[in-house]
CSV table of C-alpha atoms in Angstrom, one decimal:
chain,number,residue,atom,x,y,z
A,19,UNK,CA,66.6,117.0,89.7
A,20,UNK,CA,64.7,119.0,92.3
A,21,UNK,CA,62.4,120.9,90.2
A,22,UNK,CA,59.6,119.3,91.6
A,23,UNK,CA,60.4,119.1,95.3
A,24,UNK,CA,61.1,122.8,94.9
A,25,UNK,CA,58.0,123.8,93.6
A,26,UNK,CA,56.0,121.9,96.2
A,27,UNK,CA,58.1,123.5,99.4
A,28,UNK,CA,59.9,126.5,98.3
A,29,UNK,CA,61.3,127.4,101.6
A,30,UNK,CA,62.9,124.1,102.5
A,31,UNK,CA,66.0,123.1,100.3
A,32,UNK,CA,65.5,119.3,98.6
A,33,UNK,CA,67.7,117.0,99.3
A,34,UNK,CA,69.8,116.7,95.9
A,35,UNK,CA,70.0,120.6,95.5
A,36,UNK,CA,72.9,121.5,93.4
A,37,UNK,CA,74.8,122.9,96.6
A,38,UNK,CA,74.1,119.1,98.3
A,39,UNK,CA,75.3,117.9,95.1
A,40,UNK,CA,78.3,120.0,94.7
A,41,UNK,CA,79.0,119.0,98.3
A,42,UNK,CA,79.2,115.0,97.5
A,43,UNK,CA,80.7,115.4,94.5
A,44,UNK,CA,84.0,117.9,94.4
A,45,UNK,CA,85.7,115.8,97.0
A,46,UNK,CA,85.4,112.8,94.3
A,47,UNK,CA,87.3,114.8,92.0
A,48,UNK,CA,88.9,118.4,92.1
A,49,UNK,CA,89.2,118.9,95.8
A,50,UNK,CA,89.8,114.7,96.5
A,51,UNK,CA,91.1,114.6,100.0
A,52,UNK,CA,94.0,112.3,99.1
A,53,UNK,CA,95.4,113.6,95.3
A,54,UNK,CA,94.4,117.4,95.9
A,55,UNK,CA,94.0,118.7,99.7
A,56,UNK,CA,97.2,115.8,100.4
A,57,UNK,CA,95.2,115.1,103.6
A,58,UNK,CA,94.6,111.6,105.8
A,59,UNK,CA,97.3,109.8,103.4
A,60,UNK,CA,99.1,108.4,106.8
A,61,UNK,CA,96.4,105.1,107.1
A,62,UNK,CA,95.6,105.0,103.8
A,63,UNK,CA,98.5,103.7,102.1
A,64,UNK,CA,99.8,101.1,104.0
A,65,UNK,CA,96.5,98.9,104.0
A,66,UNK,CA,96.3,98.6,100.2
A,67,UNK,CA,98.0,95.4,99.6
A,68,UNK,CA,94.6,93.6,99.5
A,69,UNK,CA,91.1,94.7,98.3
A,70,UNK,CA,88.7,93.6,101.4
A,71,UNK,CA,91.0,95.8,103.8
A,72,UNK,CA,90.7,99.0,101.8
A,73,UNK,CA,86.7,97.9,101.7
A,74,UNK,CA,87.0,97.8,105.1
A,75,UNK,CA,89.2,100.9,106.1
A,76,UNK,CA,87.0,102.7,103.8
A,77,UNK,CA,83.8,101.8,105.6
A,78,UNK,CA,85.3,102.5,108.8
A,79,UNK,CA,86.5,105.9,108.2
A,80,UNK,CA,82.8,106.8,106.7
A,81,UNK,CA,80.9,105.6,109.6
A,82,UNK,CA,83.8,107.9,111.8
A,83,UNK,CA,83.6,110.8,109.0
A,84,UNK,CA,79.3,110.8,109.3
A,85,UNK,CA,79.5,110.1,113.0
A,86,UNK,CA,82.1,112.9,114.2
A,87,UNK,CA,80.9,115.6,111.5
A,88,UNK,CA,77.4,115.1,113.0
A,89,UNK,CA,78.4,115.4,116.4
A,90,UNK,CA,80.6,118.1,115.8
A,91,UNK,CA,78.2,120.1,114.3
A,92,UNK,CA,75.3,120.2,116.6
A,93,UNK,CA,77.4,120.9,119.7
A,94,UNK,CA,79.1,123.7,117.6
A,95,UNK,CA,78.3,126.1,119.4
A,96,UNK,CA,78.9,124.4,122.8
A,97,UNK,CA,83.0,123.8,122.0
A,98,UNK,CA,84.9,126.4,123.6
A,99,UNK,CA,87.1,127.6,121.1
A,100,UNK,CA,90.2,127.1,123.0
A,101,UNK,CA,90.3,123.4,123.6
A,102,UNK,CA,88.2,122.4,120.2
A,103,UNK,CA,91.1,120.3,119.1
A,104,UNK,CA,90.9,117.8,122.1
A,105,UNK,CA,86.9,117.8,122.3
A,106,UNK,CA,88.1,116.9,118.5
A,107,UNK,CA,90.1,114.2,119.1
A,108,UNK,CA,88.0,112.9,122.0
A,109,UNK,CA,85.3,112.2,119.9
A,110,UNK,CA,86.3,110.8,117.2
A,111,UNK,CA,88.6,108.4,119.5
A,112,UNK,CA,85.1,107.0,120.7
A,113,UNK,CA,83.9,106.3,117.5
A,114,UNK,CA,87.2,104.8,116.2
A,115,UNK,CA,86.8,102.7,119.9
A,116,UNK,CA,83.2,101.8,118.5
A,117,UNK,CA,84.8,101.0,114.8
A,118,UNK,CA,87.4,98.4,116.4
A,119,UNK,CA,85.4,96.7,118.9
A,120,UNK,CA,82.2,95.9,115.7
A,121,UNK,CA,85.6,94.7,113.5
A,122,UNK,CA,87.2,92.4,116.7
A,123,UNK,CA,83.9,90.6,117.0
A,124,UNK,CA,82.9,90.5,113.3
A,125,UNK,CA,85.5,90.4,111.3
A,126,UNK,CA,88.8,89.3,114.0
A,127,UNK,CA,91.0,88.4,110.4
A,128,UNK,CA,91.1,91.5,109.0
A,129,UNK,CA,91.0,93.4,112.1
A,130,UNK,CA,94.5,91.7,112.8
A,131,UNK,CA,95.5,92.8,109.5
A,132,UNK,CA,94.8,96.4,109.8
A,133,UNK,CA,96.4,96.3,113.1
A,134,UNK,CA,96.9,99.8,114.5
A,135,UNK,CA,96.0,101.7,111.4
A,136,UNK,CA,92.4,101.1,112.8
A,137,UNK,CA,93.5,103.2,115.5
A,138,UNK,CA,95.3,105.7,113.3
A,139,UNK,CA,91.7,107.0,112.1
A,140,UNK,CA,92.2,108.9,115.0
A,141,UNK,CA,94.9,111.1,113.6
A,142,UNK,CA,93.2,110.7,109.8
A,143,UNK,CA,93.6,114.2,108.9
A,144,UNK,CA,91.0,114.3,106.9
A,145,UNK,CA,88.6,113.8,109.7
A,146,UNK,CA,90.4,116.4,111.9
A,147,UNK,CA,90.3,118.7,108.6
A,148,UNK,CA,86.7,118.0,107.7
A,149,UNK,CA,85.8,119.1,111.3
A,150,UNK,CA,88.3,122.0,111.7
A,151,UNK,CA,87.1,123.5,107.9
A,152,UNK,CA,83.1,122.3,107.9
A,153,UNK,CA,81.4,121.1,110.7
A,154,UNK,CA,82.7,123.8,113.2
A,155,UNK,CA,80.7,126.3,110.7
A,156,UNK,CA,77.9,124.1,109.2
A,157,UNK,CA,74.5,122.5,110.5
A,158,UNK,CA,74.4,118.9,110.9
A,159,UNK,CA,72.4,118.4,107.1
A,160,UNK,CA,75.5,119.9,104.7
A,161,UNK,CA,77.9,118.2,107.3
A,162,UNK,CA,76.4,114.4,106.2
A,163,UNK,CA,76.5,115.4,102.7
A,164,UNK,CA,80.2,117.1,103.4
A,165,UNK,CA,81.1,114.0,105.3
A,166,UNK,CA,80.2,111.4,102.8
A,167,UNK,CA,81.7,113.4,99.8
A,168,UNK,CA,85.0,113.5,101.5
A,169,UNK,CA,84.9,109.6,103.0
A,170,UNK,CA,83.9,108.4,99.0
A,171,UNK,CA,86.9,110.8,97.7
A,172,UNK,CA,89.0,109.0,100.1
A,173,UNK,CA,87.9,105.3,99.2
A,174,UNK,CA,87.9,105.5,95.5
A,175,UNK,CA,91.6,106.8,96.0
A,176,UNK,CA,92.1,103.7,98.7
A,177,UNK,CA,90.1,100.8,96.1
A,178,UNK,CA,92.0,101.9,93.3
A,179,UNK,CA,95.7,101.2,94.6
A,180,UNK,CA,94.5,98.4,96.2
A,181,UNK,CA,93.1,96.8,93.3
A,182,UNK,CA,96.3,97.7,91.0
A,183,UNK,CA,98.4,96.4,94.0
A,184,UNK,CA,96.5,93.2,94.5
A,185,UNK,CA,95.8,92.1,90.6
A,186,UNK,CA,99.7,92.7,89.9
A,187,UNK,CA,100.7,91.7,93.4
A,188,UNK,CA,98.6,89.0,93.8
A,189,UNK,CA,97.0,87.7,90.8
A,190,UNK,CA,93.9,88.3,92.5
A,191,UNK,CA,90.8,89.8,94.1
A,192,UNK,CA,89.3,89.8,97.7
A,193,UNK,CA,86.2,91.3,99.1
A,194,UNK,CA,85.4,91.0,102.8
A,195,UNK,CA,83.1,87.6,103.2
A,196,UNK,CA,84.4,86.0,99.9
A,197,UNK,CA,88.0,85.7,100.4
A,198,UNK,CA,90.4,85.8,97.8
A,199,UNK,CA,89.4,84.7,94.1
A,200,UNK,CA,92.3,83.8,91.9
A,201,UNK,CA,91.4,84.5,88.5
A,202,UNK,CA,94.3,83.5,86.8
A,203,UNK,CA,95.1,79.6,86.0
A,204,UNK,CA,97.4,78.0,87.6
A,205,UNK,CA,99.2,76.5,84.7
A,206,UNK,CA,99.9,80.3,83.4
A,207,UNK,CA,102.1,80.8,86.2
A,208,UNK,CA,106.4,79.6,85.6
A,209,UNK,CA,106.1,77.6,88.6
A,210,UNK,CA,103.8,75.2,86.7
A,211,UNK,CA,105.3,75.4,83.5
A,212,UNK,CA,103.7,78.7,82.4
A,213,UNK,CA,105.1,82.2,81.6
A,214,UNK,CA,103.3,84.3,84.2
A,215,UNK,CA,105.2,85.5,87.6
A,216,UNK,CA,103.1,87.6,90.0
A,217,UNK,CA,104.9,91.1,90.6
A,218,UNK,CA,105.8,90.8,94.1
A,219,UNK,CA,107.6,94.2,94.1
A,220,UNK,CA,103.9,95.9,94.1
A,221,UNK,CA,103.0,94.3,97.6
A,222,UNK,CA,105.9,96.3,99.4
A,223,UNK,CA,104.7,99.3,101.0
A,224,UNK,CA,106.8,101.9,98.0
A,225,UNK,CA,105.0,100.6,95.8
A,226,UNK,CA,101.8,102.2,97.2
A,227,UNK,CA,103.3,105.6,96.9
A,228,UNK,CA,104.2,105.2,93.2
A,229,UNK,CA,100.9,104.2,92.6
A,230,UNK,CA,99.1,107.6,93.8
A,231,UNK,CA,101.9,109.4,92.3
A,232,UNK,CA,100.7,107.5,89.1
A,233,UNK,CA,96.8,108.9,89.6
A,234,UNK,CA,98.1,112.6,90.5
A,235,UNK,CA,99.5,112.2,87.7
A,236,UNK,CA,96.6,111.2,85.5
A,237,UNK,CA,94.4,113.5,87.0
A,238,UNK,CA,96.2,116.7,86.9
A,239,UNK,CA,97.0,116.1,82.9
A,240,UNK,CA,92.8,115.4,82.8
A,241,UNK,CA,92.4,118.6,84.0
A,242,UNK,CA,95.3,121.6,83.8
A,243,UNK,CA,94.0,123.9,86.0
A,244,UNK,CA,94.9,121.8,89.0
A,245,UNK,CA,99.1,121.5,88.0
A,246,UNK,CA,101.1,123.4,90.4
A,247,UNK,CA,103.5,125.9,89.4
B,21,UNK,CA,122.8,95.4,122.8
B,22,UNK,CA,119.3,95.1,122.8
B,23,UNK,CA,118.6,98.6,123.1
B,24,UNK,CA,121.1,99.3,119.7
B,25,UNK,CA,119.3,96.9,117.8
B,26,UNK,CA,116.0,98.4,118.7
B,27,UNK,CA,117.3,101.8,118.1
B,28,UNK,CA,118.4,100.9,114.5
B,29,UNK,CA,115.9,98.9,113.3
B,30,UNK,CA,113.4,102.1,114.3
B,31,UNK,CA,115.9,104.4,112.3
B,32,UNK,CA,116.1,102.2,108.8
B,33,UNK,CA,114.5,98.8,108.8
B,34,UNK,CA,111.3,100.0,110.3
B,35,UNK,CA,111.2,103.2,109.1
B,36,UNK,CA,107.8,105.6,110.3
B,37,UNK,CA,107.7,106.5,106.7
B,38,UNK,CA,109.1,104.4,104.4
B,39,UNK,CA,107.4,101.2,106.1
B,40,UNK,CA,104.1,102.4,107.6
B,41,UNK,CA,103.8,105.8,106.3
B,42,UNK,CA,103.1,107.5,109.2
B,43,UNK,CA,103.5,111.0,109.4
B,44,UNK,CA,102.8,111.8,106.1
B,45,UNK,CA,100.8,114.6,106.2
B,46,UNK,CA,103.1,116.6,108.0
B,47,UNK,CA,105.7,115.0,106.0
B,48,UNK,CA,104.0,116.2,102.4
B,49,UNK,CA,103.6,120.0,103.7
B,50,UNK,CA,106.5,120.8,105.6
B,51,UNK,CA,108.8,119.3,103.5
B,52,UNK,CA,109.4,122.3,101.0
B,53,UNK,CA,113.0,123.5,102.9
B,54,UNK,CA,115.3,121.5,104.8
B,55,UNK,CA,115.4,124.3,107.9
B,56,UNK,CA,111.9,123.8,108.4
B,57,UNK,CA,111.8,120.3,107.9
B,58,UNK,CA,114.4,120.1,110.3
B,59,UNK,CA,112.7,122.0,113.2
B,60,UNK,CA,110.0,119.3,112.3
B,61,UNK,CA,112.0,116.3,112.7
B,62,UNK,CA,113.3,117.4,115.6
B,63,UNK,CA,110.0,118.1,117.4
B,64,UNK,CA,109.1,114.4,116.3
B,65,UNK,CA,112.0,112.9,118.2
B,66,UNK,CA,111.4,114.8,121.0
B,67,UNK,CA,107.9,114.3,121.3
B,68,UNK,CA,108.1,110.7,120.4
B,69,UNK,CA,111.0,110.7,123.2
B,70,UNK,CA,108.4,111.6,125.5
B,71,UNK,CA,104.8,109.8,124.8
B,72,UNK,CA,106.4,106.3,124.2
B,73,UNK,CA,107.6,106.1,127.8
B,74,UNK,CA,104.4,107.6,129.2
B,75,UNK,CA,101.7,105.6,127.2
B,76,UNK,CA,103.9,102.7,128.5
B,77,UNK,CA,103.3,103.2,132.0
B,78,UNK,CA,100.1,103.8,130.9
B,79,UNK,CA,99.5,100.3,129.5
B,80,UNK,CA,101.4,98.5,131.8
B,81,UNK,CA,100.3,100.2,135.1
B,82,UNK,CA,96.7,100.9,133.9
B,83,UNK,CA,95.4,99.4,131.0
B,84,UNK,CA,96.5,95.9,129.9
B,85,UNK,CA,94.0,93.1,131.7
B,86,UNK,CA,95.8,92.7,135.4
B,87,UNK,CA,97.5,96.1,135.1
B,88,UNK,CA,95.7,97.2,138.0
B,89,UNK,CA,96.6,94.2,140.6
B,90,UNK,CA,99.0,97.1,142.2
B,91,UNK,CA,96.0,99.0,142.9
B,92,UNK,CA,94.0,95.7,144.8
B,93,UNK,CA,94.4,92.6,144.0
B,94,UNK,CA,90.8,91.8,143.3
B,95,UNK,CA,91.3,94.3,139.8
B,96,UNK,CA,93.9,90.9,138.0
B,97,UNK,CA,90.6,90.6,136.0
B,98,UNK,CA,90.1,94.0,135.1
B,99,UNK,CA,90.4,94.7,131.2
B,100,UNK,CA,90.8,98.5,130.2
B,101,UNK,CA,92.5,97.8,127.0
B,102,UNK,CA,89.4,99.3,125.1
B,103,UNK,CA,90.1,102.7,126.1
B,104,UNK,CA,93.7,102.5,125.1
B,105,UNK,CA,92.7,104.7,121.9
B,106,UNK,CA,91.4,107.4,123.9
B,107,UNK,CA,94.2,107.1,126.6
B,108,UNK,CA,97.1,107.4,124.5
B,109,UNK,CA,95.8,110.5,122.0
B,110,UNK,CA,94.4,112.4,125.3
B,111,UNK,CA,97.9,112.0,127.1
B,112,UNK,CA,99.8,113.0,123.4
B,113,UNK,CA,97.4,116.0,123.4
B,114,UNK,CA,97.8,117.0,126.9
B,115,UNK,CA,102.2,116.3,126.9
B,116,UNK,CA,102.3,118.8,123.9
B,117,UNK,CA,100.5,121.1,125.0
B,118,UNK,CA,102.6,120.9,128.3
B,119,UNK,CA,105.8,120.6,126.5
B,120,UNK,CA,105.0,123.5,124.5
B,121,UNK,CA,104.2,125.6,127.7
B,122,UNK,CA,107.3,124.4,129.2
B,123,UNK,CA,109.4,124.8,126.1
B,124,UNK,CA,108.2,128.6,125.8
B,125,UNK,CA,109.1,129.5,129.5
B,126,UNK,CA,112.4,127.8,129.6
B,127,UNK,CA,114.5,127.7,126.6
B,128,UNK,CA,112.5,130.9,124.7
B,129,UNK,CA,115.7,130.0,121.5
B,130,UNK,CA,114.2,126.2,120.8
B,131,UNK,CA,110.6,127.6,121.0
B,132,UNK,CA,111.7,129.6,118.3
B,133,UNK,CA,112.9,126.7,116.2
B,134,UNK,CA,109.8,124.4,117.3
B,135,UNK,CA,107.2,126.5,118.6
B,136,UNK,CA,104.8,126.3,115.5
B,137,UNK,CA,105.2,123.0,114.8
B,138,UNK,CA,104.4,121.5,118.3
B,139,UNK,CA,100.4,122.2,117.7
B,140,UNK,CA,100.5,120.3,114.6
B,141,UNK,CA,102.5,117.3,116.4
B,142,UNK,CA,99.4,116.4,118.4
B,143,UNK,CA,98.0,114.9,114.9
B,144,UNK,CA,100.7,113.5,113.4
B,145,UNK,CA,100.0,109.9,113.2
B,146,UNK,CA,103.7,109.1,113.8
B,147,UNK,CA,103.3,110.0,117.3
B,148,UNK,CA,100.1,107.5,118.2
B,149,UNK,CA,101.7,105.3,115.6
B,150,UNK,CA,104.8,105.1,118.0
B,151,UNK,CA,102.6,104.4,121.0
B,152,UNK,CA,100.5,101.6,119.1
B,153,UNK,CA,103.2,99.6,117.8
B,154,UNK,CA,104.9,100.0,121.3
B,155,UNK,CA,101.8,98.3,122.6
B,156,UNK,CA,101.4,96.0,119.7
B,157,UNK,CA,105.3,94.5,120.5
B,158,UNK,CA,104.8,94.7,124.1
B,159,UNK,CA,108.3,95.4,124.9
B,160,UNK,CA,109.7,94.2,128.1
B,161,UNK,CA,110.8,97.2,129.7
B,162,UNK,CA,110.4,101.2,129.7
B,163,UNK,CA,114.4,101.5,128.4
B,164,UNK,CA,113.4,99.7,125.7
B,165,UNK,CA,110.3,101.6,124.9
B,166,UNK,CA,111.9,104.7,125.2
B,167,UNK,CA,115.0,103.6,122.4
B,168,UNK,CA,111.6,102.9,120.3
B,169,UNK,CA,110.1,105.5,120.6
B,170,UNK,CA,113.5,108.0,119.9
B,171,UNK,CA,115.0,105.7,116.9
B,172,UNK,CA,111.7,105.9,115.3
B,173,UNK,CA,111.5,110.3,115.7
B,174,UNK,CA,115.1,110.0,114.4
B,175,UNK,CA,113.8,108.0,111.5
B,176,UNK,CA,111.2,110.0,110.9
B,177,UNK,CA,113.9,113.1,111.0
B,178,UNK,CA,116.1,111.8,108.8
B,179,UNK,CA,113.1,110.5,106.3
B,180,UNK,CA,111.9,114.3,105.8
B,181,UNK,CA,115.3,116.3,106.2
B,182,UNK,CA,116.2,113.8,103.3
B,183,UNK,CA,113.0,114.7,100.9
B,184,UNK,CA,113.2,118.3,101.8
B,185,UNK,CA,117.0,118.1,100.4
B,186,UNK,CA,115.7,116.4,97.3
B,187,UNK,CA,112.7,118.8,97.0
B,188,UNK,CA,114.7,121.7,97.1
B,189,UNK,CA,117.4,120.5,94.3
B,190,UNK,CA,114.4,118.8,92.0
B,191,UNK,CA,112.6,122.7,91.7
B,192,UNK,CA,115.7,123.0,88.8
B,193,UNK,CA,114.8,119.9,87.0
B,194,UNK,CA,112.9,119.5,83.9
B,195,UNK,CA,109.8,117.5,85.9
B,196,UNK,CA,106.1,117.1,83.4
B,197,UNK,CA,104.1,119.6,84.4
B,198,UNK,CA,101.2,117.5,86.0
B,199,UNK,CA,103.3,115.9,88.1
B,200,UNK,CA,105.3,118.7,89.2
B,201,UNK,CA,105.2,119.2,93.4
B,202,UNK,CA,102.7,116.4,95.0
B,203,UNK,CA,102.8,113.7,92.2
B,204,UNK,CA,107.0,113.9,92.0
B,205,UNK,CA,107.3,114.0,96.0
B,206,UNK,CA,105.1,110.9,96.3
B,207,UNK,CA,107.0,109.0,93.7
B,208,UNK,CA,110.4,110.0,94.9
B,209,UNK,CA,109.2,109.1,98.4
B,210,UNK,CA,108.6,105.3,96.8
B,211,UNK,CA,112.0,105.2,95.1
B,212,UNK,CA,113.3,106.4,98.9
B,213,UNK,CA,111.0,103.5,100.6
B,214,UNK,CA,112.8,100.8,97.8
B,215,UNK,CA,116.5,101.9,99.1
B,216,UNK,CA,115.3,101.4,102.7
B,217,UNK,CA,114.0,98.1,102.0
B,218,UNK,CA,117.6,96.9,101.5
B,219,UNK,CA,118.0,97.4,105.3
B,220,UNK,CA,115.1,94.8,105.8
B,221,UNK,CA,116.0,91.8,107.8
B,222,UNK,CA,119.5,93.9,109.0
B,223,UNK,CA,120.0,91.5,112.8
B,224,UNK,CA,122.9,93.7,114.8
């Protein structure tokens, strides 16, 4: 891909070089944050009823993920070692402050929805992690791509369950601005006469668990070398 | 009576784990023996014991919109709520720190038992959990705020001393191999949070 940019300015690495690359794409898959590192599962699960709020949790976190990895790595070498962890937390509390005051004014139904799992961002591990492992060590450049990899590893997780859980939950599909589309008809259902019943058991919270557990399990018999002993 | 009720329902009908799944983090890695899970729990309770109460004063001597009117009257339509985020995790991160200080120079035996896990209590979700749902229900007194706060830590005890038991018996089992560790823990932790439902709606 970079062949070209390469050859024009050898010294300065192209944007999609394969480390770039490697950085955005091994948190999608062998090292996901969620199925594989087992971090930042504590918000994630319990907002996956409905599609729009796992579009919207997922967009928050990434805006938080890009925002404290950036900060975090150009004041690297500022943070006392000692008291990282609350310089940490201080930060990224701001940007989850900036996160829930854009979602009160924009979006007040969904923000009620999410409730204080907006706030929970704060104690996301995988933010905390992605600071602690990369940004501490990193310039700000391989800290966006590290941040994004890791945010889009998380939300594929997140869009997943929440699309299994609201199809068989629900009967049904939301995105943020359109609402929820039913996309079964209404005479299928036993109410009116049909032979379809919405699984209600797959709204309750369990039933989120079950459903990870069900894509650990698909991708570790995709790909052996991840199974643990 | 009050105060019961509020303790139970934090133990099994609103259960940190089973019903919000906070914690889990911690709950997932710590959970691989029950004498280290237990020194876990235990730090949870107590910690929770602690920031609930505080973050409560905090909110309702400081924060909520005519908090301040004790200060000067001319503050009734001061608003800090905003800052509640960045209130509650800087006083968690500050009272375990403190707690851990105090821990080590007075009862050196429990620093032992908890010592390593009180860094990692500071980013539990479980603990700014407890302090957002306190001021989410806006409870009508500190007692009550404080039963919160501990029936919820003993929740959260009881949920991982009870997967570390199963996690320790399960290594002897026949489990597939992909789904062996994580993928068995998070779907034994669903069949947990189904049992606990049956406590949903429990009045005392």
């Amino acid at each position: 891909m970079g062949t070209e940019n390469t050859a024009i300015t050898p010294k300065r690495e192209s944007l999609f070089s394969k480390k770039n690359r490697k950085l955005l794409k091994d948190p999608l898959g062998d090292s996901n944050p969620i199925t594989i590192q087992v971090l930042g599962i504590c918000s994630a699960l319990a907002i996956t009823v409905q599609l729009q709020q796992a579009v919207i949790m997922s967009l928050s976190v990434l805006f938080v993920m890009i925002g404290g990895n950036v900060i975090v790595s150009l004041l690297r070498n500022l943070i006392p070692d000692r008291i990282r962890i609350i310089v940490q937390l201080v930060i990224i509390a701001s940007l989850v402050i900036i996160v829930d005051e854009v979602l009160k004014a924009y979006q007040p139904d969904i923000s009620e929805k999410l409730s204080v799992f907006v706030g929970l961002i704060i104690t996301n591990c995988i933010i905390m992690g992605r600071l602690e492992a990369f940004a501490l060590a990193n310039k700000p450049g391989p800290s966006v791509f590290d941040a994004i990899g890791n945010a889009m590893g998380y939300a594929w997780v997140l869009l997943a369950v929440s699309i299994v859980r609201e199809i068989f939950g629900s009967g049904a599909i939301s995105l943020p601005g359109m609402g929820q589309v039913k996309f079964l008809p209404q005479d299928w259902f036993i109410s009116s006469g049909g032979f379809y019943e919405n699984n209600n058991l797959m709204i309750l919270p369990p039933m989120a668990l079950v459903v990870v557990g069900i894509i650990i399990w698909i991708q570790r018999s995709r790909n052996e070398a991840l199974i643990e002993d | 009576m009050e105060y019961f009720n509020i303790f139970v329902k934090g133990i099994f009908v609103e259960n940190m784990i089973f019903a919000y799944f906070l914690g889990m983090c911690s709950y997932l890695a710590v959970s691989k023996t029950v004498k280290t899970a237990n020194g876990l729990g235990l730090a949870v309770i107590f910690v929770l014991g602690i920031t609930v109460p505080i973050n409560y004063l905090l909110e309702n001597y400081v924060l909520q919109e005519g908090a301040l009117t004790w200060l000067d009257p001319d503050f009734a339509t001061v608003d800090l709520s905003f800052l509640s985020f960045i209130m509650f995790i800087a006083v968690i991160a500050s009272m375990v720190q403190l707690v851990e200080m105090i821990v080590e120079k007075f009862a050196p035996a429990l620093y032992g038992a908890l010592g390593i896990f009180l860094p990692l209590i500071a980013v539990n979700c479980s603990i700014l959990g407890g302090a957002l749902f306190m001021q989410e229900r806006q409870y009508p007194s500190i007692g009550e705020a404080t039963t919160f706060g501990l029936g919820s830590g003993v929740g959260w005890w009881l949920a991982i001393v009870a997967i570390a038991a199963i996690r320790e018996k399960i290594r002897y089992s026949n489990v597939p191999a992909p789904l062996q560790g994580l993928g068995i823990t998070y779907i034994i932790t669903g069949l947990m949070g189904i049992a606990f439902m049956s406590f949903m709606g429990i009045e005392i």
